[in-house]
XYZ file of C-alpha atoms in Angstrom:
643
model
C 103.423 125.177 92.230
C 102.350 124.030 95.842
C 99.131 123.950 96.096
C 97.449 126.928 98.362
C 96.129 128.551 100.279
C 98.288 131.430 100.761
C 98.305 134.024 103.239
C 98.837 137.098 101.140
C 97.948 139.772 102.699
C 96.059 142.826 100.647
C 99.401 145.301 101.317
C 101.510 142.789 100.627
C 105.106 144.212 99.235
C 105.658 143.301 95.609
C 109.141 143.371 94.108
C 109.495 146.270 92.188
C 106.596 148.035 93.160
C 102.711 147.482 92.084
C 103.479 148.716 88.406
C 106.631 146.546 88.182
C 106.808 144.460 84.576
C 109.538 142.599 86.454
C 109.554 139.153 88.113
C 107.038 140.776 90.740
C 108.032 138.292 93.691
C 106.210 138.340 96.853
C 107.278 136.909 100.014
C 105.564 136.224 103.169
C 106.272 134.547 106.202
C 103.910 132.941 108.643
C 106.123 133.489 111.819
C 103.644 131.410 114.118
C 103.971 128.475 112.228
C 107.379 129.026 110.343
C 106.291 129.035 107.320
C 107.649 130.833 104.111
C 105.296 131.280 101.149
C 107.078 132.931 97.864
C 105.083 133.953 94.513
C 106.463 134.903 90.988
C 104.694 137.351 89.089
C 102.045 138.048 91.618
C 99.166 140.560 90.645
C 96.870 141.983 93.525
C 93.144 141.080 92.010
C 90.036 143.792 92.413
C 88.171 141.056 94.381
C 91.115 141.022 96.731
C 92.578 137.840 95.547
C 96.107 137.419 93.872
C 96.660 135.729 90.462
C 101.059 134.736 90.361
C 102.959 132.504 87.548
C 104.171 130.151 90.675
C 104.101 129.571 93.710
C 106.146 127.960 96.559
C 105.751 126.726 100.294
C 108.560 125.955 102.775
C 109.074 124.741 106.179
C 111.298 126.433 108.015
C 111.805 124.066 110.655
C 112.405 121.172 107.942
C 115.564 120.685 105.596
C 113.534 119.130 102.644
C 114.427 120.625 99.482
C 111.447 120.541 96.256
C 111.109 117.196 94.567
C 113.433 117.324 91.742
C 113.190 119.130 89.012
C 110.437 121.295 90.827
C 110.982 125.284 90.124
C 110.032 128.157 92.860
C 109.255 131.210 93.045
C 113.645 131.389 91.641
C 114.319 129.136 88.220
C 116.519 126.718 91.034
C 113.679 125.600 92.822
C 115.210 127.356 95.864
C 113.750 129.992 98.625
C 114.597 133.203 98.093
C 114.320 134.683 101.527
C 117.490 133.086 103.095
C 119.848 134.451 100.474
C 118.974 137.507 100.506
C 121.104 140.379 102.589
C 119.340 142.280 105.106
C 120.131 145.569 106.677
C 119.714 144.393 109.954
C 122.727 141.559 109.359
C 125.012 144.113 108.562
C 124.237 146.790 110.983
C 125.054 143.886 113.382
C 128.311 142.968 111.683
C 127.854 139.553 110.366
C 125.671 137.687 107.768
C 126.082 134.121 108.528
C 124.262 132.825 105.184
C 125.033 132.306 101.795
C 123.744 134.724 99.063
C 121.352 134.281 96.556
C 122.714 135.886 93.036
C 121.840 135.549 89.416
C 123.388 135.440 85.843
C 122.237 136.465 82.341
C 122.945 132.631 80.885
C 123.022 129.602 82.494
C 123.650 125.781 82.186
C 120.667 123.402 81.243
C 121.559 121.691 84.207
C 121.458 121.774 88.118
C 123.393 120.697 91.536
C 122.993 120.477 94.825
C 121.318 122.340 96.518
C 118.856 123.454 93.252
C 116.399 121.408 91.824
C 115.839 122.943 88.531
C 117.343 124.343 85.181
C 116.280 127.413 83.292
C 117.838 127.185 80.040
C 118.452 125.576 77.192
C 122.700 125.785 76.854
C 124.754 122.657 77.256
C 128.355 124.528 77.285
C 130.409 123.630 80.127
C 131.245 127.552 80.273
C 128.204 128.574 81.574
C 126.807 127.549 85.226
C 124.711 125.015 86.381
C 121.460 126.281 89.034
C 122.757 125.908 92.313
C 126.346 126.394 91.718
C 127.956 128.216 94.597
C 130.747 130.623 94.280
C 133.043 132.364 97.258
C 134.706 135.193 96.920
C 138.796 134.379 96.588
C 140.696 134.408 100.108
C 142.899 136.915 98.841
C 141.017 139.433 97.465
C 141.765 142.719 99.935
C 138.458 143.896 101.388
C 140.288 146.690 103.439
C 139.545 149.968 101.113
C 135.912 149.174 101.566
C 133.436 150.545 104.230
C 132.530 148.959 107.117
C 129.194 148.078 105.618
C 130.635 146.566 102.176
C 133.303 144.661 104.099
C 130.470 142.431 106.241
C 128.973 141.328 102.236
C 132.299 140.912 100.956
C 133.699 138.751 104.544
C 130.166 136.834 104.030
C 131.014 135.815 100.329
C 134.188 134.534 100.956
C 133.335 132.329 104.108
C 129.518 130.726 102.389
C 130.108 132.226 99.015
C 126.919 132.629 96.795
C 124.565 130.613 95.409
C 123.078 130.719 91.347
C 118.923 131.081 91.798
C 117.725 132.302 88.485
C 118.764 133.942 85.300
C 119.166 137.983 85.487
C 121.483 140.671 85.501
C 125.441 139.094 86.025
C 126.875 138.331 89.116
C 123.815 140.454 90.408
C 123.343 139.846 94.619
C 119.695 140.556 96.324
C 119.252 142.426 99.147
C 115.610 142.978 101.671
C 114.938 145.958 100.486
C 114.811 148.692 103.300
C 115.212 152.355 103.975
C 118.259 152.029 105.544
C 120.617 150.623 103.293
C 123.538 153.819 102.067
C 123.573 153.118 97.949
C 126.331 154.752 98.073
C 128.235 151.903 100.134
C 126.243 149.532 97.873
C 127.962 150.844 94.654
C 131.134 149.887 96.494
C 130.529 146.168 95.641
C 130.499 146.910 91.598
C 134.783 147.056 92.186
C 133.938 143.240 92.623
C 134.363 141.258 89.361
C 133.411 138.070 88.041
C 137.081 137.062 87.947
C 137.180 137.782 91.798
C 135.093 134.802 92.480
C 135.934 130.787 92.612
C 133.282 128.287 91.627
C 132.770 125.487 94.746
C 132.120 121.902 94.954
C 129.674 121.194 97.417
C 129.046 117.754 96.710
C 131.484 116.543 99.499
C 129.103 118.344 101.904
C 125.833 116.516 100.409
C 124.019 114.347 103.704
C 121.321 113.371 101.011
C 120.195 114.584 97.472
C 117.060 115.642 98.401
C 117.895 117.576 102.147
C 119.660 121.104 102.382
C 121.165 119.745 105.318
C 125.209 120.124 105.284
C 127.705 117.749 106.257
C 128.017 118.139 109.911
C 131.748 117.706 111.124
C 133.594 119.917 113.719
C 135.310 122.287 111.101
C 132.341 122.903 109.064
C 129.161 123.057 110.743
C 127.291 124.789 113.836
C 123.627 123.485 114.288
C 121.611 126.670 113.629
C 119.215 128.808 115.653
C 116.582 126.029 115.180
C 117.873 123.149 116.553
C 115.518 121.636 119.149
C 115.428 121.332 122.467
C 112.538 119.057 124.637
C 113.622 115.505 124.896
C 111.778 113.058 122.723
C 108.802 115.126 122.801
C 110.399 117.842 120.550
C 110.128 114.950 117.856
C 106.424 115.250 117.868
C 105.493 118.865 117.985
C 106.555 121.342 114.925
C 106.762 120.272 111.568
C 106.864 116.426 110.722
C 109.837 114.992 112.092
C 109.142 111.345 111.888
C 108.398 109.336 108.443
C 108.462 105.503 109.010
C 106.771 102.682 108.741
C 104.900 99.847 110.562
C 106.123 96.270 111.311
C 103.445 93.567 112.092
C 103.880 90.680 114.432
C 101.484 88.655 116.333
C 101.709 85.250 118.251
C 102.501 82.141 116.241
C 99.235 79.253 116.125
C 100.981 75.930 115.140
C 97.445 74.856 114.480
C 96.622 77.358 112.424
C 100.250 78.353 110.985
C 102.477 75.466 110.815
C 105.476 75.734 111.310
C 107.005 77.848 108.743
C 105.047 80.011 107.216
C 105.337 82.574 110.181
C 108.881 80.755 111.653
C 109.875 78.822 114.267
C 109.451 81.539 116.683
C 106.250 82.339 119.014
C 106.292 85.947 117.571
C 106.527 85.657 114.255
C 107.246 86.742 110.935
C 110.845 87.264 112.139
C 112.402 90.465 111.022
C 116.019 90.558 110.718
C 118.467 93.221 110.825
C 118.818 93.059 107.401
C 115.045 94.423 106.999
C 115.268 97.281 109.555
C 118.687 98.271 107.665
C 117.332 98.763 103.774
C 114.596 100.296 105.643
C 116.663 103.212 106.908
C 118.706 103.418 103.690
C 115.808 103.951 101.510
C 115.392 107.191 104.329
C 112.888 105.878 106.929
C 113.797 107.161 110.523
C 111.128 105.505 113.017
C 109.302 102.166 113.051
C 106.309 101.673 114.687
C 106.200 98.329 116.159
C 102.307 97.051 115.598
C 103.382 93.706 118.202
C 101.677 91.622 121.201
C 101.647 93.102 124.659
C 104.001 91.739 127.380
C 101.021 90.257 129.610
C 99.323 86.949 128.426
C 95.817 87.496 126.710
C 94.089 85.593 129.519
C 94.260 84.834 133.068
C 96.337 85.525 135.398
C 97.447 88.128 133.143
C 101.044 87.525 133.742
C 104.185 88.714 131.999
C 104.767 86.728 128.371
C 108.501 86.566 128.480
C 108.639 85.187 124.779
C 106.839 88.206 123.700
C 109.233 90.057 125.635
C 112.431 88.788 124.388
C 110.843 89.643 121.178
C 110.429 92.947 121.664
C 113.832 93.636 123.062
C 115.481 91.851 119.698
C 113.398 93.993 117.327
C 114.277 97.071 119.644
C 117.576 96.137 119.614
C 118.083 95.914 115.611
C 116.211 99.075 115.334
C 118.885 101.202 117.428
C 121.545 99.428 115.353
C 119.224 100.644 112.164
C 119.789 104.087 113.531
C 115.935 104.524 113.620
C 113.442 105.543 116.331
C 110.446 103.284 117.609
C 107.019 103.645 119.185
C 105.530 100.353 120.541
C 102.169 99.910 120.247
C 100.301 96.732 121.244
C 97.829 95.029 119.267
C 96.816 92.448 121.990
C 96.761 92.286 125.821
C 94.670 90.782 128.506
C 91.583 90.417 127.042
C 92.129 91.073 123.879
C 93.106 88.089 121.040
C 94.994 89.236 117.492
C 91.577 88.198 115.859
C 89.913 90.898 116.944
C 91.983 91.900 113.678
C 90.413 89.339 111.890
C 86.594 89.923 112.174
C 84.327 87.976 110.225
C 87.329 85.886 108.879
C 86.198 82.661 111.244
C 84.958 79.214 109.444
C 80.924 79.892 111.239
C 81.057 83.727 109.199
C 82.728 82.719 106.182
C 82.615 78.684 105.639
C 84.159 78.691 102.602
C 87.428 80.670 102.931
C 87.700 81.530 107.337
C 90.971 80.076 108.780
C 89.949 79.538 112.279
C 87.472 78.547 114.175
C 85.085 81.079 116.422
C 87.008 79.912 120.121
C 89.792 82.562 118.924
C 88.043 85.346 119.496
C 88.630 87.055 122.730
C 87.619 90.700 123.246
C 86.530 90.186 126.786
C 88.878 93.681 127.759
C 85.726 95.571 126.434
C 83.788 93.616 129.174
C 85.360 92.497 131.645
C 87.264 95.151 134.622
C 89.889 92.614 135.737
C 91.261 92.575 132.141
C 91.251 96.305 131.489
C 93.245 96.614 135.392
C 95.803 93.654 133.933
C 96.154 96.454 130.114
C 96.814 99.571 133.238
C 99.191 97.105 134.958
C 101.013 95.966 131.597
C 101.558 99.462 130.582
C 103.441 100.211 133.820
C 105.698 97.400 133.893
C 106.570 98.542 129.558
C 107.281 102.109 130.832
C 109.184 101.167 133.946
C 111.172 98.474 131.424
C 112.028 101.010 128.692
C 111.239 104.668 129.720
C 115.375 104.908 129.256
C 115.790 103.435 125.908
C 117.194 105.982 123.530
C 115.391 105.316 120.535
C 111.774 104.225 121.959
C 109.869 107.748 121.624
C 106.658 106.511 122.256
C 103.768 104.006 123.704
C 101.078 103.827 121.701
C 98.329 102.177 124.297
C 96.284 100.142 122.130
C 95.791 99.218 118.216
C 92.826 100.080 116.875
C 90.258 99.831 119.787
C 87.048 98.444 118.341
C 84.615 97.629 120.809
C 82.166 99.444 118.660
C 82.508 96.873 116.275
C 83.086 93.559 118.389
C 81.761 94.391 121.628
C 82.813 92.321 124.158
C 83.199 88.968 122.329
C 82.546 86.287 123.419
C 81.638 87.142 126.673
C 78.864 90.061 124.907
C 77.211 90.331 121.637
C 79.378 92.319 118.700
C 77.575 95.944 118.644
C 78.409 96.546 115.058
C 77.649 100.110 115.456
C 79.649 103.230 113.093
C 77.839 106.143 113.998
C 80.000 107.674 117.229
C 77.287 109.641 118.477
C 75.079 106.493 118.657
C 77.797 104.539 120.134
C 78.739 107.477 122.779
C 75.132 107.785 123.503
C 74.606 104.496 124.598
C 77.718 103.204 125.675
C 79.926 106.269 126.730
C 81.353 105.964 130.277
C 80.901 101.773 130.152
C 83.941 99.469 129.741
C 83.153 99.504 126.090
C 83.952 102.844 126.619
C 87.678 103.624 125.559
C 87.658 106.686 126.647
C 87.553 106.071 130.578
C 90.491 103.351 130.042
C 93.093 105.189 128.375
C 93.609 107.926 131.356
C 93.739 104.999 134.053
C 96.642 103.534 131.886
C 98.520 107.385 131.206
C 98.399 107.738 134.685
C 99.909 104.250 135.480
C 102.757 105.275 132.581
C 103.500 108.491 134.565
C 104.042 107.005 137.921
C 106.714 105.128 135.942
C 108.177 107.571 133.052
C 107.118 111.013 133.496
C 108.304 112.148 129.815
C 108.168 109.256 127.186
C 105.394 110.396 124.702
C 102.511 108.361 125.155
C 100.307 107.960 121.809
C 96.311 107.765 121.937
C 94.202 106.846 118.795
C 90.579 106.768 118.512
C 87.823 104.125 118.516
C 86.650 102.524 115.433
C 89.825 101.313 115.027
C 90.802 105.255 115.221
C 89.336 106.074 112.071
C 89.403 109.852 111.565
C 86.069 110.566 111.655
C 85.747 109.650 115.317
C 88.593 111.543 116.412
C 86.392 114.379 117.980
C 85.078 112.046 120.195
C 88.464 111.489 121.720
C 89.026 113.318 125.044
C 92.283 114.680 125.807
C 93.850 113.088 129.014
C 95.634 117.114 130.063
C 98.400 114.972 130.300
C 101.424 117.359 128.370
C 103.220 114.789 126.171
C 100.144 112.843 124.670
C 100.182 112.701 121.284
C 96.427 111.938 119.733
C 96.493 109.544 116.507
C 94.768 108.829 113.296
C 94.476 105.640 111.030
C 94.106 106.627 107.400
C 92.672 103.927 105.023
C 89.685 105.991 103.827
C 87.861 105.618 101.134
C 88.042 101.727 101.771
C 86.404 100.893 98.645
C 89.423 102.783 96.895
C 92.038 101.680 98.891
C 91.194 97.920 99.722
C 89.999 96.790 96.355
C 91.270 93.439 95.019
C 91.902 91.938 92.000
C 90.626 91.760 89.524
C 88.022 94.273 90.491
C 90.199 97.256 90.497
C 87.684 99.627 89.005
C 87.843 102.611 91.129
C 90.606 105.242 90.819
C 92.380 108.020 91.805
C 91.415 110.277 91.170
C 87.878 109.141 90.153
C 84.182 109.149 90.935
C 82.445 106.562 92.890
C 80.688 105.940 96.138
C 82.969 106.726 98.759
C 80.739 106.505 101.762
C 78.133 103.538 100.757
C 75.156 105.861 100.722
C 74.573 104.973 97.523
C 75.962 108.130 95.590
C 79.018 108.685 93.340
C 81.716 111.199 95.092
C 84.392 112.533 93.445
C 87.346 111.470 94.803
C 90.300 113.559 94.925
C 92.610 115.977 96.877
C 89.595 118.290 98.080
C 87.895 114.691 98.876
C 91.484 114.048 101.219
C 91.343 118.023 102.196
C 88.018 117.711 103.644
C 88.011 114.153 105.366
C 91.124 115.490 107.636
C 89.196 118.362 108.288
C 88.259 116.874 111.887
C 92.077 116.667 112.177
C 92.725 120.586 111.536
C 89.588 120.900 113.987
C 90.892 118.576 116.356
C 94.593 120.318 116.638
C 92.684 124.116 117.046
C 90.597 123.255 119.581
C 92.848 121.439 121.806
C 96.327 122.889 121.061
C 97.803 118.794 120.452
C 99.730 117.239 118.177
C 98.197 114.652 115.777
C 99.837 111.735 114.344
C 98.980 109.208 111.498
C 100.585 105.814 112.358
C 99.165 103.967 110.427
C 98.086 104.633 106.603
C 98.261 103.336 103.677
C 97.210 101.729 100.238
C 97.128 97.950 98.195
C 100.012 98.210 95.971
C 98.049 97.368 92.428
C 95.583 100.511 93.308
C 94.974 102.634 90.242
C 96.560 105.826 91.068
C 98.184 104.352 93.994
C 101.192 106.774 93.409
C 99.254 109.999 93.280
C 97.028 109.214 95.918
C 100.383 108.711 98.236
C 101.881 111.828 97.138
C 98.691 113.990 97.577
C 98.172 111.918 100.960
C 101.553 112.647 102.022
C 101.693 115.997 101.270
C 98.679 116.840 103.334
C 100.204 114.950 106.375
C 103.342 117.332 105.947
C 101.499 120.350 105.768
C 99.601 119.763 109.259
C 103.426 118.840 110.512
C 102.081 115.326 111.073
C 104.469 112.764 111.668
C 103.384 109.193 109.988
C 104.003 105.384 109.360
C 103.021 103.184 106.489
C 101.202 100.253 106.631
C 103.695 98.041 106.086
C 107.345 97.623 105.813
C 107.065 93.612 105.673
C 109.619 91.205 106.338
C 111.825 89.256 103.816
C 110.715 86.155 105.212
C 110.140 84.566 101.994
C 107.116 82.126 102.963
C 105.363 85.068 104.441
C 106.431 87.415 102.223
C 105.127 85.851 98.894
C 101.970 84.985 100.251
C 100.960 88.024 102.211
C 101.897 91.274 100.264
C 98.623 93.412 99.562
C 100.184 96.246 101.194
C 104.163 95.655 100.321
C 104.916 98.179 97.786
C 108.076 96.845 97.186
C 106.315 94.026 94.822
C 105.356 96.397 92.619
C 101.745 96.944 90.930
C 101.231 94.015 89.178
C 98.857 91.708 91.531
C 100.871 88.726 90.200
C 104.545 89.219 91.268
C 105.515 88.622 94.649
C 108.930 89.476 94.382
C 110.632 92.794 94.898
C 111.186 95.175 91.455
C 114.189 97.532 90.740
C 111.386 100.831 91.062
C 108.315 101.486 90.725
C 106.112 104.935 91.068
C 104.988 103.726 94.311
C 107.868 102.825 96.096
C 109.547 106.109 94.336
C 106.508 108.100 96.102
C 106.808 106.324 99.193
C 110.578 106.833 99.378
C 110.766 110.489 98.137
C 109.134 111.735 100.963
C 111.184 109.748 103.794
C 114.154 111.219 102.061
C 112.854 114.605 103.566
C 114.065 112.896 107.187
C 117.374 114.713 108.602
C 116.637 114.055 112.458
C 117.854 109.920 113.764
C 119.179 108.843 117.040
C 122.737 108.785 115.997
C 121.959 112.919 116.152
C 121.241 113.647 120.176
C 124.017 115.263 121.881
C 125.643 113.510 125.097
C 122.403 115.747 126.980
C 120.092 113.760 125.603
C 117.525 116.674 124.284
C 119.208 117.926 121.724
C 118.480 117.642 117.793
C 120.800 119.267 115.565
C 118.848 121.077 112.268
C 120.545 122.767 109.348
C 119.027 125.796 107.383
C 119.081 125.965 104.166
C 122.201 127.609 102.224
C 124.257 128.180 105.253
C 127.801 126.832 105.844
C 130.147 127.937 108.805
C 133.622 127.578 107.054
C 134.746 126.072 103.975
């Protein structure tokens, strides 16, 4: 079952009636947020709460079907609400949906679009979950009524679909006071023998979407397809599951010359990468690279950096995959800032560079933070028409609270926001009076791209409330999600805390229990966040070190959350096959697998099966906007147009 809550309210219809010994299915739907919740043997409790055998949760704005071999509140793991007939379809003359129906013995097996079995038979005679059958072209529907002749013209164009075991060849209807039994005991003239099994398979976009084939003769996008430019992709349910790319500027001195190529943006990336990217179902990238000006004066355009970005951009649209761009480093601002406490004065045994490559002067310094405004403008005026770019994220992690203004001030060090806000708000440490002056450079430029906006503290979720919306209408607010560190950073061979598990989560010296209440309530400023201000939230950038114990779940329960809050998010990190990179710099490249001491990609692994399953759920890619430009074609679930 999905995990709760459920809004069940205390009237709530049950199938049957209250005293039903039935399957007692109850089915509500959250029309604000298109949401359909469905319950099997639900029972009404005396302290107003329900008790049910199972429970499901769909999005109706979203094509994913169940994980497989998940069941429902129906044996196939599918809704029951779209197959069933309403009154209010055939009073109108058409049902445009396929029909949920049921059989007293079934196959122990499934097919598209089910995602579970209910029985324990292996004969080929019986059928699988999920089989759909149409009523045969031929059969005469002309002696029936009106009414009969809409179900009967409805199960030959979709047919019907097998959801659970019951009575034989047994259709559902909404039950309502309207419907004539006596037309209704028409449709018992219609016999097993009547019917043709289908093969859908040829119709299949991916195992684990409802979405249909779309061609010409088949398909009509359906009543939710979406309209609003690029911004449609970030409000709704989550859209967008990707992943991060990392680049920064190439240090011979520090580098060589191989280890992040030959480039000056380095490690390269081919088209290759961004290609097994989308197949394993991945449909945006969000491009963690340098900014286009120089890092210090006169704050000029970097043309290598660029070029660099229009390559990766470039292979990216050929991937069939959207992109944000978000800049890790402008004027003022270094890569190291990335790299804190990593220099050979803080850490003389194992720092890689020396102190002189620090520069965080943009948290100091007004003629740098004018030079980020003026960089922003020229990237929106370069690529506010590129197809697949779909947002601007303004700056990586801002961390003045950390680093101060380095080395022109002291580091603050400081992780309490209301300290920091109370002594530093409306400064130039102060992120919040720089990112409007750079929105409203964007919009003199591009007055729709999305522009995204994470917090300070390297936009840890706990100081999101501390962000201040800009008004502006297609500013999407960000999250980076790495909490608890001390689960999800550990190294070997000190990999002793888990998930779930109990340990200090928050270094005040007390064991926590970590778990998915410990995940439910740190995104609580999220959920708090979205009420107060009406915005959508994004998490680009999350993630875990592969050898993690519990890695897998964590994802999952991680994941789940983000879908539930229609969240769109990226993983930290899709990394590139550039092999002396890549073997030497994998914490966070699932493909290696959990075992700290292979640096090589594995066959599977429950990771990279978590990781994937859930990009699967994608359907929307660039390849899918009309000629207009605004439109994104979405496919219900169970519906065909013709056969």
């Amino acid at each position: 079952s999905d995990p709760g809550p459920y809004p069940i309210p205390p009237d709530a219809p049950i199938e049957g009636g209250r005293g039903s010994d039935g399957d007692r299915h109850v089915l509500i739907v959250d029309r604000d947020h298109c949401m359909l919740y469905e319950l099997y043997d639900a029972w009404p409790q005396p302290d107003g709460s329900w008790h049910a055998g199972s429970g499901a949760i769909f999005d109706l704005n979203s094509n994913a079907l169940r994980p497989a071999g998940w069941t429902s509140a129906d044996a196939a793991g599918l809704p029951i609400l779209p197959g069933l007939v309403r009154y209010d379809e055939v009073a109108a003359g058409e049902i445009r949906h396929a029909i949920r129906f049921t059989a007293p013995r079934t196959r122990k097996a499934y097919v598209w679009p089910a995602r579970h079995y209910a029985s324990d038979l292996t004969a080929g005679r019986y059928p699988p979950m999920g089989q759909r059958f149409r009523l045969r072209a031929d059969f005469d529907i002309s002696g029936f009524s009106p009414q009969a002749q809409v179900i009967l013209q409805a199960l030959k164009r979709y047919g019907m679909i097998l959801a659970d075991n019951g009575r034989a060849w047994f259709i559902s209807g909404a039950p309502d006071d309207r419907w004539d039994n006596d037309v209704l005991h028409e449709l018992h003239q219609v016999h097993g023998t009547d019917f043709e099994a289908v093969d859908a398979s040829s119709l299949i976009v991916h195992p684990d979407s409802a979405q249909a084939r779309a061609s010409a003769s088949n398909v009509v996008p359906s009543s939710v397809a979406l309209t609003g430019g690029k911004w449609a992709l970030w409000t709704g349910s989550t859209k967008l599951r990707g992943a991060n790319i990392y680049q920064r500027r190439v240090y011979p001195d520090l580098d060589g010359s191989e280890f992040m190529g030959s480039g000056a943006i380095g490690p390269p990336y081919t088209q290759a990468d961004f290609d097994r990217l989308a197949a394993l179902g991945a449909n945006y990238v969000n491009i963690s690279h340098p900014g286009l000006f120089s890092e210090t004066e006169p704050y000029t355009v970097d043309a290598a950096a660029q070029a660099n970005l229009d390559d990766l951009l470039a292979k990216i649209a050929k991937a069939d995959m959207f992109a944000v761009i978000t800049f890790r480093t402008g004027p003022g601002r270094s890569e190291f800032w990335a790299f804190w406490g990593e220099d050979d004065v803080s850490d003389p045994d194992e720092g890689w560079f020396p102190p002189s490559y620090y520069n965080n002067r943009v948290w100091g310094d007004r003629a740098a933070q004018d030079a980020w405004v003026a960089m922003w403008r020229y990237t929106a005026a370069r690529y506010k028409d590129n197809p697949v770019v779909i947002g601007y994220d303004l700056m990586c992690e801002p961390n003045s609270n950390e680093v101060g203004s380095y080395p022109l001030g002291d580091p603050l060090d400081i992780w309490d926001p209301q300290e920091f806000y109370d002594k530093y708000g409306g400064t130039l440490y102060d992120w919040n009076q720089l990112y409007p002056r750079i929105t409203a450079a964007i919009r003199e430029v591009d007055p729709d791209t999305p522009i995204l906006i994470g917090g300070m503290a390297y936009s840890r979720v706990d100081w999101l409330p501390y962000l201040q919306p800009t008004g502006d209408p297609h500013t999407v607010y960000t999250v980076h999600q790495y909490e608890p560190m001390a689960y999800t950073h550990q190294t070997p061979p000190d990999l002793v805390n888990t998930y779930p598990g109990v340990f200090d989560t928050d270094w005040d010296g007390k064991p926590d229990q970590f778990d998915r209440a410990w995940l439910e309530e740190w995104l609580a400023p999220v959920d708090a966040f979205i009420s107060e201000y009406h915005v959508p939230v994004a998490v680009n950038e999350y993630g875990v070190m592969r050898w993690e114990p519990g890695a897998d779940q964590f994802m999952r329960d991680e994941m789940d959350l983000f879908e539930r809050r229609g969240m769109n998010y990226a993983l930290w990190l899709w990394e590139t096959s550039w092999l002396p990179y890549a073997t030497e710099v994998d914490a966070f490249n699932f493909r290696h697998g959990p075992d700290p001491g292979n640096h090589a990609d594995v066959p599977s692994s429950e990771l990279l099966e978590t990781i994937t399953s859930y990009w699967r759920r994608n359907v929307v890619r660039p390849s899918l906007v009309s000629d207009e430009g605004t439109r994104y074609p979405f496919y219900l679930p169970l519906t065909l147009n013709e056969w």
